[in-house]
CSV table of C-alpha atoms and ligand atoms in Angstrom, one decimal:
chain,number,residue,atom,x,y,z
A,125,UNK,CA,-27.8,4.6,15.8
A,126,UNK,CA,-29.4,5.7,12.5
A,127,UNK,CA,-27.3,7.1,9.7
A,128,UNK,CA,-28.2,10.8,10.3
A,129,UNK,CA,-27.4,10.4,13.9
A,130,UNK,CA,-24.1,8.6,13.1
A,131,UNK,CA,-23.0,11.3,10.7
A,132,UNK,CA,-23.9,14.1,13.2
A,133,UNK,CA,-22.1,12.5,16.1
A,134,UNK,CA,-19.1,11.7,13.9
A,135,UNK,CA,-19.0,15.5,13.1
A,136,UNK,CA,-19.3,16.3,16.8
A,137,UNK,CA,-16.8,13.9,18.2
A,138,UNK,CA,-14.2,13.0,15.6
A,139,UNK,CA,-11.5,15.2,14.2
A,140,UNK,CA,-12.7,16.2,10.7
A,141,UNK,CA,-9.5,15.0,8.9
A,142,UNK,CA,-11.4,12.9,6.4
A,143,UNK,CA,-13.9,13.6,3.6
A,144,UNK,CA,-16.2,10.6,4.0
A,145,UNK,CA,-18.6,9.2,1.5
A,146,UNK,CA,-22.3,9.3,2.5
A,147,UNK,CA,-22.2,5.6,3.6
A,148,UNK,CA,-22.2,3.8,6.9
A,149,UNK,CA,-20.8,0.3,6.6
A,150,UNK,CA,-22.0,-2.3,9.0
A,151,UNK,CA,-20.6,-5.6,7.9
A,152,UNK,CA,-18.6,-7.4,5.2
A,153,UNK,CA,-17.9,-10.8,3.7
A,154,UNK,CA,-15.5,-11.7,0.9
A,155,UNK,CA,-15.8,-9.0,-1.8
A,156,UNK,CA,-19.0,-7.5,-0.4
A,157,UNK,CA,-20.0,-5.0,2.2
A,158,UNK,CA,-23.4,-4.1,3.6
A,159,UNK,CA,-24.6,-0.7,4.9
A,160,UNK,CA,-26.7,-0.2,7.9
A,161,UNK,CA,-29.9,-0.6,5.9
A,162,UNK,CA,-28.7,-4.0,4.6
A,163,UNK,CA,-27.8,-2.7,1.1
A,164,UNK,CA,-25.0,-4.7,-0.6
A,165,UNK,CA,-21.9,-3.2,-2.2
A,166,UNK,CA,-19.3,-4.8,-4.3
A,167,UNK,CA,-16.0,-3.6,-2.8
A,168,UNK,CA,-13.1,-2.6,-5.2
A,169,UNK,CA,-11.4,-0.6,-2.5
A,170,UNK,CA,-10.7,-3.3,0.1
A,171,UNK,CA,-9.9,-0.8,2.7
A,172,UNK,CA,-7.3,0.7,0.3
A,173,UNK,CA,-5.4,-2.5,-0.5
A,174,UNK,CA,-5.7,-3.9,3.1
A,175,UNK,CA,-8.3,-6.7,3.0
A,176,UNK,CA,-6.5,-8.7,0.4
A,177,UNK,CA,-8.2,-11.9,1.5
A,178,UNK,CA,-11.5,-10.2,1.5
A,179,UNK,CA,-13.7,-9.2,4.4
A,180,UNK,CA,-13.8,-11.4,7.5
A,181,UNK,CA,-12.5,-14.7,6.1
A,182,UNK,CA,-13.3,-17.6,8.4
A,183,UNK,CA,-9.8,-18.9,8.8
A,184,UNK,CA,-8.5,-15.5,9.8
A,185,UNK,CA,-11.3,-15.0,12.3
A,186,UNK,CA,-10.5,-18.4,13.8
A,187,UNK,CA,-6.8,-17.6,14.2
A,188,UNK,CA,-7.7,-14.3,15.8
A,189,UNK,CA,-10.1,-15.9,18.2
A,190,UNK,CA,-7.8,-18.7,19.2
A,191,UNK,CA,-4.8,-16.4,19.7
A,192,UNK,CA,-6.9,-13.9,21.6
A,193,UNK,CA,-7.6,-16.7,24.1
A,194,UNK,CA,-4.0,-17.7,24.4
A,195,UNK,CA,-2.0,-14.5,24.5
A,196,UNK,CA,-2.6,-11.0,23.1
A,197,UNK,CA,0.3,-8.8,24.3
A,198,UNK,CA,3.3,-9.0,26.6
A,199,UNK,CA,5.8,-6.3,25.4
A,200,UNK,CA,9.0,-6.9,23.4
A,201,UNK,CA,10.9,-7.4,26.6
A,202,UNK,CA,10.0,-11.1,26.0
A,203,UNK,CA,10.1,-13.7,23.2
A,204,UNK,CA,6.9,-14.8,21.6
A,205,UNK,CA,6.5,-17.6,19.1
A,206,UNK,CA,4.0,-16.0,16.6
A,207,UNK,CA,6.4,-13.0,16.1
A,208,UNK,CA,9.4,-15.2,15.4
A,209,UNK,CA,7.4,-17.5,13.1
A,210,UNK,CA,6.2,-14.5,11.0
A,211,UNK,CA,9.7,-13.0,10.9
A,212,UNK,CA,11.1,-16.3,9.7
A,213,UNK,CA,8.4,-16.6,7.0
A,214,UNK,CA,8.8,-13.0,5.7
A,215,UNK,CA,12.6,-13.1,5.6
A,216,UNK,CA,12.5,-16.6,4.0
A,217,UNK,CA,10.4,-15.2,1.1
A,218,UNK,CA,12.7,-12.3,0.0
A,219,UNK,CA,16.1,-10.6,0.1
A,220,UNK,CA,15.8,-9.7,3.8
A,221,UNK,CA,17.4,-11.3,6.9
A,222,UNK,CA,15.8,-9.2,9.6
A,223,UNK,CA,12.5,-7.6,10.4
A,224,UNK,CA,11.4,-4.8,12.7
A,225,UNK,CA,7.7,-4.9,13.6
A,226,UNK,CA,5.5,-1.8,14.1
A,227,UNK,CA,1.9,-0.8,13.6
A,228,UNK,CA,1.4,1.1,10.4
A,229,UNK,CA,2.9,2.0,7.1
A,230,UNK,CA,4.1,5.4,8.3
A,231,UNK,CA,5.9,3.7,11.2
A,232,UNK,CA,7.6,1.2,8.9
A,233,UNK,CA,8.9,4.0,6.7
A,234,UNK,CA,9.9,5.9,9.8
A,235,UNK,CA,11.9,2.9,10.9
A,236,UNK,CA,13.5,2.7,7.5
A,237,UNK,CA,14.5,6.4,7.5
A,238,UNK,CA,15.9,6.1,11.0
A,239,UNK,CA,17.9,3.0,10.1
A,240,UNK,CA,19.2,4.6,6.9
A,241,UNK,CA,20.5,7.6,8.9
A,242,UNK,CA,22.0,5.4,11.6
A,243,UNK,CA,23.7,3.1,9.1
A,244,UNK,CA,25.2,6.0,7.2
A,245,UNK,CA,26.3,7.7,10.4
A,246,UNK,CA,28.2,4.6,11.4
A,247,UNK,CA,30.0,4.3,8.1
A,248,UNK,CA,30.5,8.0,7.2
A,249,UNK,CA,30.0,10.1,10.3
A,250,UNK,CA,27.6,13.0,10.5
A,251,UNK,CA,26.3,15.1,7.6
A,252,UNK,CA,25.4,12.2,5.2
A,253,UNK,CA,21.7,11.9,6.0
A,254,UNK,CA,19.9,13.0,2.8
A,255,UNK,CA,17.3,10.7,1.3
A,256,UNK,CA,16.1,11.0,-2.3
A,257,UNK,CA,12.4,10.4,-2.8
A,258,UNK,CA,10.1,10.8,-5.8
A,259,UNK,CA,7.6,13.5,-6.8
A,260,UNK,CA,4.0,12.4,-6.3
A,261,UNK,CA,5.1,9.7,-3.9
A,262,UNK,CA,3.3,8.8,-0.7
A,263,UNK,CA,5.1,7.5,2.4
A,264,UNK,CA,2.8,8.4,5.3
A,265,UNK,CA,1.6,11.2,7.6
A,266,UNK,CA,4.1,11.3,10.5
A,267,UNK,CA,6.4,14.3,10.4
A,268,UNK,CA,9.3,12.4,8.9
A,269,UNK,CA,7.2,10.4,6.4
A,270,UNK,CA,5.2,13.4,5.2
A,271,UNK,CA,8.6,15.1,4.8
A,272,UNK,CA,9.6,12.1,2.6
A,273,UNK,CA,6.4,12.4,0.6
A,274,UNK,CA,6.8,14.3,-2.6
A,275,UNK,CA,3.5,16.2,-2.5
A,276,UNK,CA,3.2,19.7,-1.2
A,277,UNK,CA,-0.4,19.5,-0.3
A,278,UNK,CA,0.4,16.8,2.4
A,279,UNK,CA,3.2,19.0,3.8
A,280,UNK,CA,1.5,22.3,3.9
A,281,UNK,CA,1.2,23.9,7.3
A,282,UNK,CA,3.5,21.5,9.0
A,283,UNK,CA,6.8,23.2,8.3
A,284,UNK,CA,9.5,23.1,9.3
A,285,UNK,CA,9.8,19.6,7.8
A,286,UNK,CA,12.3,17.0,8.7
A,287,UNK,CA,15.5,17.9,7.1
A,288,UNK,CA,17.3,16.1,4.3
A,289,UNK,CA,14.7,15.0,1.8
A,290,UNK,CA,14.9,15.9,-1.9
A,291,UNK,CA,12.4,15.0,-4.5
A,292,UNK,CA,13.0,14.0,-8.1
A,293,UNK,CA,10.9,12.9,-11.0
A,294,UNK,CA,9.6,9.4,-10.7
A,295,UNK,CA,10.7,6.8,-13.3
A,296,UNK,CA,13.9,8.7,-14.1
A,297,UNK,CA,17.2,7.1,-13.1
A,298,UNK,CA,18.9,10.2,-14.5
A,299,UNK,CA,17.0,12.5,-12.1
A,300,UNK,CA,18.2,10.4,-9.1
A,301,UNK,CA,21.8,10.4,-10.5
A,302,UNK,CA,21.8,14.2,-10.7
A,303,UNK,CA,20.5,14.5,-7.1
A,304,UNK,CA,23.2,12.4,-5.5
A,305,UNK,CA,26.0,14.2,-3.6
A,306,UNK,CA,28.1,13.6,-0.5
A,307,UNK,CA,25.1,14.3,1.8
A,308,UNK,CA,22.9,11.6,0.5
A,309,UNK,CA,22.6,8.2,2.2
A,310,UNK,CA,19.5,6.5,0.6
A,311,UNK,CA,16.9,6.4,-2.1
A,312,UNK,CA,13.3,5.7,-1.2
A,313,UNK,CA,10.8,4.6,-3.9
A,314,UNK,CA,7.5,2.8,-4.4
A,315,UNK,CA,8.0,0.1,-7.0
A,316,UNK,CA,4.6,1.2,-8.3
A,317,UNK,CA,3.2,4.6,-7.2
A,318,UNK,CA,-0.2,4.0,-5.6
A,319,UNK,CA,-1.5,7.3,-4.3
A,320,UNK,CA,0.4,9.0,-7.1
A,321,UNK,CA,-2.1,7.5,-9.6
A,322,UNK,CA,-1.1,3.8,-10.2
A,323,UNK,CA,2.1,4.7,-12.0
A,324,UNK,CA,4.2,1.7,-13.2
A,325,UNK,CA,7.7,2.6,-14.0
A,326,UNK,CA,9.7,1.4,-17.1
A,327,UNK,CA,11.1,-2.1,-16.9
A,328,UNK,CA,14.7,-1.0,-16.2
A,329,UNK,CA,14.0,1.7,-13.6
A,330,UNK,CA,14.5,-0.3,-10.4
A,331,UNK,CA,17.5,-2.0,-11.9
A,332,UNK,CA,19.0,1.5,-12.8
A,333,UNK,CA,18.4,2.7,-9.2
A,334,UNK,CA,20.0,-0.5,-7.8
A,335,UNK,CA,23.1,0.1,-9.9
A,336,UNK,CA,23.3,3.8,-8.8
A,337,UNK,CA,22.8,2.9,-5.2
A,338,UNK,CA,25.5,0.2,-5.2
A,339,UNK,CA,27.9,2.5,-7.0
A,340,UNK,CA,27.5,5.3,-4.4
A,341,UNK,CA,26.9,3.0,-1.4
A,342,UNK,CA,23.4,4.3,-0.9
A,343,UNK,CA,20.7,2.3,0.7
A,344,UNK,CA,17.8,1.4,-1.7
A,345,UNK,CA,14.5,1.4,0.1
A,346,UNK,CA,11.3,0.0,-1.5
A,347,UNK,CA,8.0,1.1,0.0
A,348,UNK,CA,5.8,-1.9,-0.7
A,349,UNK,CA,3.2,-0.9,1.7
A,350,UNK,CA,0.5,-0.8,-1.0
A,351,UNK,CA,1.8,-3.1,-3.7
A,352,UNK,CA,3.3,-5.8,-1.5
A,353,UNK,CA,1.5,-8.9,-0.2
A,354,UNK,CA,0.4,-10.3,-3.5
A,355,UNK,CA,-1.3,-7.2,-4.9
A,356,UNK,CA,0.6,-7.3,-8.2
A,357,UNK,CA,0.6,-11.1,-8.6
A,358,UNK,CA,3.9,-11.7,-7.0
A,359,UNK,CA,4.3,-11.7,-3.2
A,360,UNK,CA,6.3,-8.5,-3.5
A,361,UNK,CA,6.1,-6.1,-6.4
A,362,UNK,CA,9.8,-5.8,-6.9
A,363,UNK,CA,10.0,-9.6,-7.5
A,364,UNK,CA,8.7,-9.0,-11.0
A,365,UNK,CA,12.0,-7.3,-11.8
A,366,UNK,CA,14.3,-9.4,-9.7
A,367,UNK,CA,16.3,-6.5,-8.3
A,368,UNK,CA,16.5,-6.4,-4.5
A,369,UNK,CA,16.6,-3.4,-2.2
A,370,UNK,CA,18.5,-3.0,1.1
A,371,UNK,CA,15.3,-2.2,3.0
A,372,UNK,CA,11.6,-2.9,2.3
A,373,UNK,CA,8.6,-1.6,4.1
A,374,UNK,CA,5.2,-3.4,4.5
A,375,UNK,CA,1.9,-2.7,6.2
A,376,UNK,CA,-1.6,-2.5,4.8
A,377,UNK,CA,-2.5,-6.1,3.8
A,378,UNK,CA,0.0,-7.8,6.0
A,379,UNK,CA,-2.6,-8.8,8.6
A,380,UNK,CA,-5.7,-8.3,6.4
A,381,UNK,CA,-6.9,-5.3,8.4
A,382,UNK,CA,-5.3,-5.6,11.8
A,383,UNK,CA,-2.8,-2.9,12.4
A,384,UNK,CA,0.8,-3.9,11.6
A,385,UNK,CA,3.8,-2.6,9.9
A,386,UNK,CA,7.2,-4.2,9.1
A,387,UNK,CA,10.6,-3.0,8.0
A,388,UNK,CA,12.7,-5.6,6.5
A,389,UNK,CA,16.4,-5.4,5.8
A,390,UNK,CA,19.7,-7.3,5.4
A,391,UNK,CA,22.0,-8.5,8.3
A,392,UNK,CA,24.6,-6.0,7.2
A,393,UNK,CA,22.3,-3.0,7.4
A,394,UNK,CA,20.4,-4.2,10.5
A,395,UNK,CA,23.6,-4.1,12.5
A,396,UNK,CA,23.2,-0.4,12.8
A,397,UNK,CA,20.0,-1.0,14.9
A,398,UNK,CA,21.3,-2.2,18.2
A,399,UNK,CA,19.4,-2.6,21.5
A,400,UNK,CA,17.7,0.6,22.5
A,401,UNK,CA,17.9,2.3,19.0
A,402,UNK,CA,14.3,1.8,18.1
A,403,UNK,CA,11.2,0.3,19.7
A,404,UNK,CA,7.4,0.0,19.6
A,405,UNK,CA,5.1,-1.0,22.4
A,406,UNK,CA,2.6,-2.8,20.1
A,407,UNK,CA,5.1,-3.8,17.4
A,408,UNK,CA,4.6,-7.5,16.5
A,409,UNK,CA,2.2,-8.6,19.3
A,410,UNK,CA,1.3,-12.3,19.4
A,411,UNK,CA,-2.2,-11.5,18.3
A,412,UNK,CA,-1.3,-9.5,15.2
A,413,UNK,CA,1.6,-11.7,14.1
A,414,UNK,CA,-0.4,-14.9,14.5
A,415,UNK,CA,-3.0,-13.3,12.1
A,416,UNK,CA,-0.3,-12.1,9.7
A,417,UNK,CA,1.3,-15.5,9.6
A,418,UNK,CA,-2.0,-17.0,8.4
A,419,UNK,CA,-2.4,-14.2,5.9
A,420,UNK,CA,1.2,-14.8,4.7
A,421,UNK,CA,0.6,-18.5,4.4
A,422,UNK,CA,-2.4,-18.0,2.1
A,423,UNK,CA,-1.1,-15.2,0.0
A,424,UNK,CA,2.4,-16.6,-0.6
A,425,UNK,CA,1.0,-19.8,-2.1
A,426,UNK,CA,2.0,-19.9,-5.8
A,427,UNK,CA,-1.5,-21.0,-6.8
A,428,UNK,CA,-3.0,-18.0,-5.1
A,429,UNK,CA,-0.6,-15.6,-6.8
A,430,UNK,CA,-1.2,-17.3,-10.1
A,431,UNK,CA,-4.9,-16.5,-9.7
A,432,UNK,CA,-4.2,-12.9,-9.0
A,433,UNK,CA,-2.2,-12.7,-12.2
A,434,UNK,CA,-4.9,-14.4,-14.2
A,435,UNK,CA,-7.8,-12.3,-12.9
A,436,UNK,CA,-5.7,-9.2,-13.1
A,437,UNK,CA,-4.9,-9.8,-16.7
A,438,UNK,CA,-8.6,-10.4,-17.5
A,439,UNK,CA,-9.6,-7.2,-15.6
A,440,UNK,CA,-6.9,-5.3,-17.5
A,441,UNK,CA,-8.1,-6.5,-20.8
A,442,UNK,CA,-11.7,-5.5,-20.0
A,443,UNK,CA,-10.5,-2.0,-19.0
A,444,UNK,CA,-8.5,-1.7,-22.2
A,445,UNK,CA,-11.6,-2.5,-24.1
A,446,UNK,CA,-13.4,0.3,-22.3
A,447,UNK,CA,-10.6,2.6,-23.4
A,448,UNK,CA,-11.2,1.8,-27.0
A,449,UNK,CA,-14.8,2.8,-26.6
A,450,UNK,CA,-14.6,6.0,-24.5
A,451,UNK,CA,-12.2,8.7,-25.7
A,452,UNK,CA,-12.2,10.4,-22.3
A,453,UNK,CA,-10.1,7.5,-21.0
A,454,UNK,CA,-6.5,8.5,-21.3
A,455,UNK,CA,-4.7,5.4,-20.1
A,456,UNK,CA,-5.2,2.1,-18.4
A,457,UNK,CA,-2.3,1.3,-16.0
A,458,UNK,CA,-1.3,-1.2,-13.3
A,459,UNK,CA,-0.2,-4.7,-12.6
A,460,UNK,CA,-2.0,-7.7,-11.1
A,461,UNK,CA,-4.9,-6.3,-9.1
A,462,UNK,CA,-3.8,-2.7,-8.7
A,463,UNK,CA,-5.3,-1.1,-11.8
A,464,UNK,CA,-6.2,2.5,-12.7
A,465,UNK,CA,-8.0,4.4,-15.4
A,466,UNK,CA,-6.7,7.9,-16.0
A,467,UNK,CA,-9.6,10.1,-17.2
A,468,UNK,CA,-9.4,13.5,-18.8
A,469,UNK,CA,-11.6,15.0,-16.1
A,470,UNK,CA,-11.8,14.6,-12.2
A,471,UNK,CA,-13.2,11.2,-11.2
A,472,UNK,CA,-15.0,12.0,-8.0
A,473,UNK,CA,-18.4,12.2,-9.5
A,474,UNK,CA,-18.1,8.8,-11.2
A,475,UNK,CA,-17.1,7.2,-7.9
A,476,UNK,CA,-20.3,8.6,-6.3
A,477,UNK,CA,-22.4,7.3,-9.2
A,478,UNK,CA,-20.8,3.8,-9.0
A,479,UNK,CA,-21.6,3.9,-5.2
A,480,UNK,CA,-25.3,4.6,-6.0
A,481,UNK,CA,-25.2,1.5,-8.2
A,482,UNK,CA,-23.8,-0.6,-5.4
A,483,UNK,CA,-20.1,-0.6,-6.4
A,484,UNK,CA,-17.3,0.9,-4.3
A,485,UNK,CA,-14.1,2.2,-6.0
A,486,UNK,CA,-11.7,5.0,-5.3
A,487,UNK,CA,-10.2,8.0,-7.1
A,488,UNK,CA,-6.7,9.1,-6.6
A,489,UNK,CA,-4.5,11.8,-8.1
A,490,UNK,CA,-7.8,13.5,-8.9
A,491,UNK,CA,-8.3,11.9,-12.3
A,492,UNK,CA,-7.4,8.3,-11.8
A,493,UNK,CA,-10.0,5.7,-10.9
A,494,UNK,CA,-8.2,3.2,-8.9
A,495,UNK,CA,-9.2,-0.5,-8.5
A,496,UNK,CA,-7.9,-2.4,-5.5
A,497,UNK,CA,-10.3,-5.4,-5.1
A,498,UNK,CA,-9.7,-8.1,-2.6
A,499,UNK,CA,-7.3,-10.6,-4.2
A,500,UNK,CA,-9.9,-13.3,-4.0
A,501,UNK,CA,-12.0,-11.5,-6.6
A,502,UNK,CA,-13.1,-13.6,-9.7
A,503,UNK,CA,-14.1,-12.7,-13.2
A,504,UNK,CA,-17.7,-12.6,-12.1
A,505,UNK,CA,-17.1,-9.6,-9.8
A,506,UNK,CA,-14.8,-8.0,-12.4
A,507,UNK,CA,-17.6,-8.3,-15.0
A,508,UNK,CA,-20.0,-6.6,-12.6
A,509,UNK,CA,-17.6,-3.8,-11.9
A,510,UNK,CA,-17.0,-3.2,-15.6
A,511,UNK,CA,-20.7,-3.3,-16.4
A,512,UNK,CA,-21.3,-0.7,-13.7
A,513,UNK,CA,-18.5,1.5,-15.0
A,514,UNK,CA,-20.0,1.2,-18.5
A,515,UNK,CA,-23.4,2.3,-17.4
A,516,UNK,CA,-21.9,5.3,-15.7
A,517,UNK,CA,-19.7,6.1,-18.7
A,518,UNK,CA,-22.6,5.8,-21.1
A,519,UNK,CA,-24.5,8.5,-19.1
A,520,UNK,CA,-21.4,10.6,-19.2
A,521,UNK,CA,-21.4,10.5,-23.1
B,774,PLP,C1,-0.8,3.7,2.8
B,774,PLP,C2,0.6,3.9,2.5
B,774,PLP,C3,1.5,4.4,3.5
B,774,PLP,C4,1.1,4.8,4.8
B,774,PLP,O1,0.6,3.8,5.6
B,774,PLP,P1,-0.2,4.1,6.9
B,774,PLP,O2,-0.5,2.8,7.5
B,774,PLP,O3,-1.5,4.9,6.6
B,774,PLP,O4,0.7,4.9,7.8
B,774,PLP,C5,2.9,4.6,3.1
B,774,PLP,N1,3.3,4.2,1.8
B,774,PLP,C6,2.4,3.8,0.9
B,774,PLP,C7,3.0,3.4,-0.5
B,774,PLP,C8,1.1,3.6,1.2
B,774,PLP,O5,0.2,3.2,0.2
């Protein structure tokens, strides 16, 4: 199919819920993608923080192929070894004791919301089901998770929303404290806001939330769907602070592009989820969990995470140098390899210009150029990205 045909048929047959770029991608390897005509692109989107090991890594393809020949799916009526191995690896690497597997970020948050309600119901009876979330947060597109999302544009037209969510200013412990009353059971927060514009909170924010939640017996839920799995240079973003939640959600990079979600929690909280209380047909199939285990094995290696921190620091310094040169850059933000440049104008046009020059990046919160390269990126690709940005910035001047 040629590109015109592809675009036309896409319009004819696919729900028009996405604004797509004028680009049809045919293949990928490492940090690079190729379009249908064989043109190469340097990818600093990585499927929105999904392909953390790059595109089509050989070892992942091998695991996928071998597992696909052995066992793909049997239902959670039965035990399977890949699922248990992944659960043991994940819980062994953080605060959690138990995992619930599902298929996406929204579903992981959905599970967290259901668990928080059920847990509170058991301890306090009905009426204590409120969840405090943050303005400009993003938690997904199902009805419950868009209700949790603190952005009106995502909720518009879908009312009535799921009851019980209230939104407060991000990065303010005080704002959360003020919103707590006898109807609240949990606080849901991204350790770094991704879609909200790569917003890194102050050092003591998560710690402040932890203290508040402990004091009021609220569950603290971290949405690490975008910033977990090595993205920030630690396996999980909150491990920079050393303050643990009661529940954490993962998805995106967990299987490097195969659909998976996970909700992790402590034994104490998990007790509220008994047999029959939650389920997912595809949740944690042998195929996806075998792949995720290999992803986990590679990303959790300290040498891998160390490289993410080193390249991330180099990248950040190069972006800060750009900021000194171009007055329209308001701020450089981020940690590890989730970085953003806030501009004083909408960034959509710059994204298109970079694409014309063979570099893919993404713009979020209208004015923030967001960089989410595969975590295997090196200073060579970072240099190329920065040079491309400069050439576009120069034209802007
Ligand atoms: C992407 C994302 C989600 C939603 O994940 P889906 O797999 O698209 O449902 C939720 N929370 C955060 C922080 C995300 O970045």
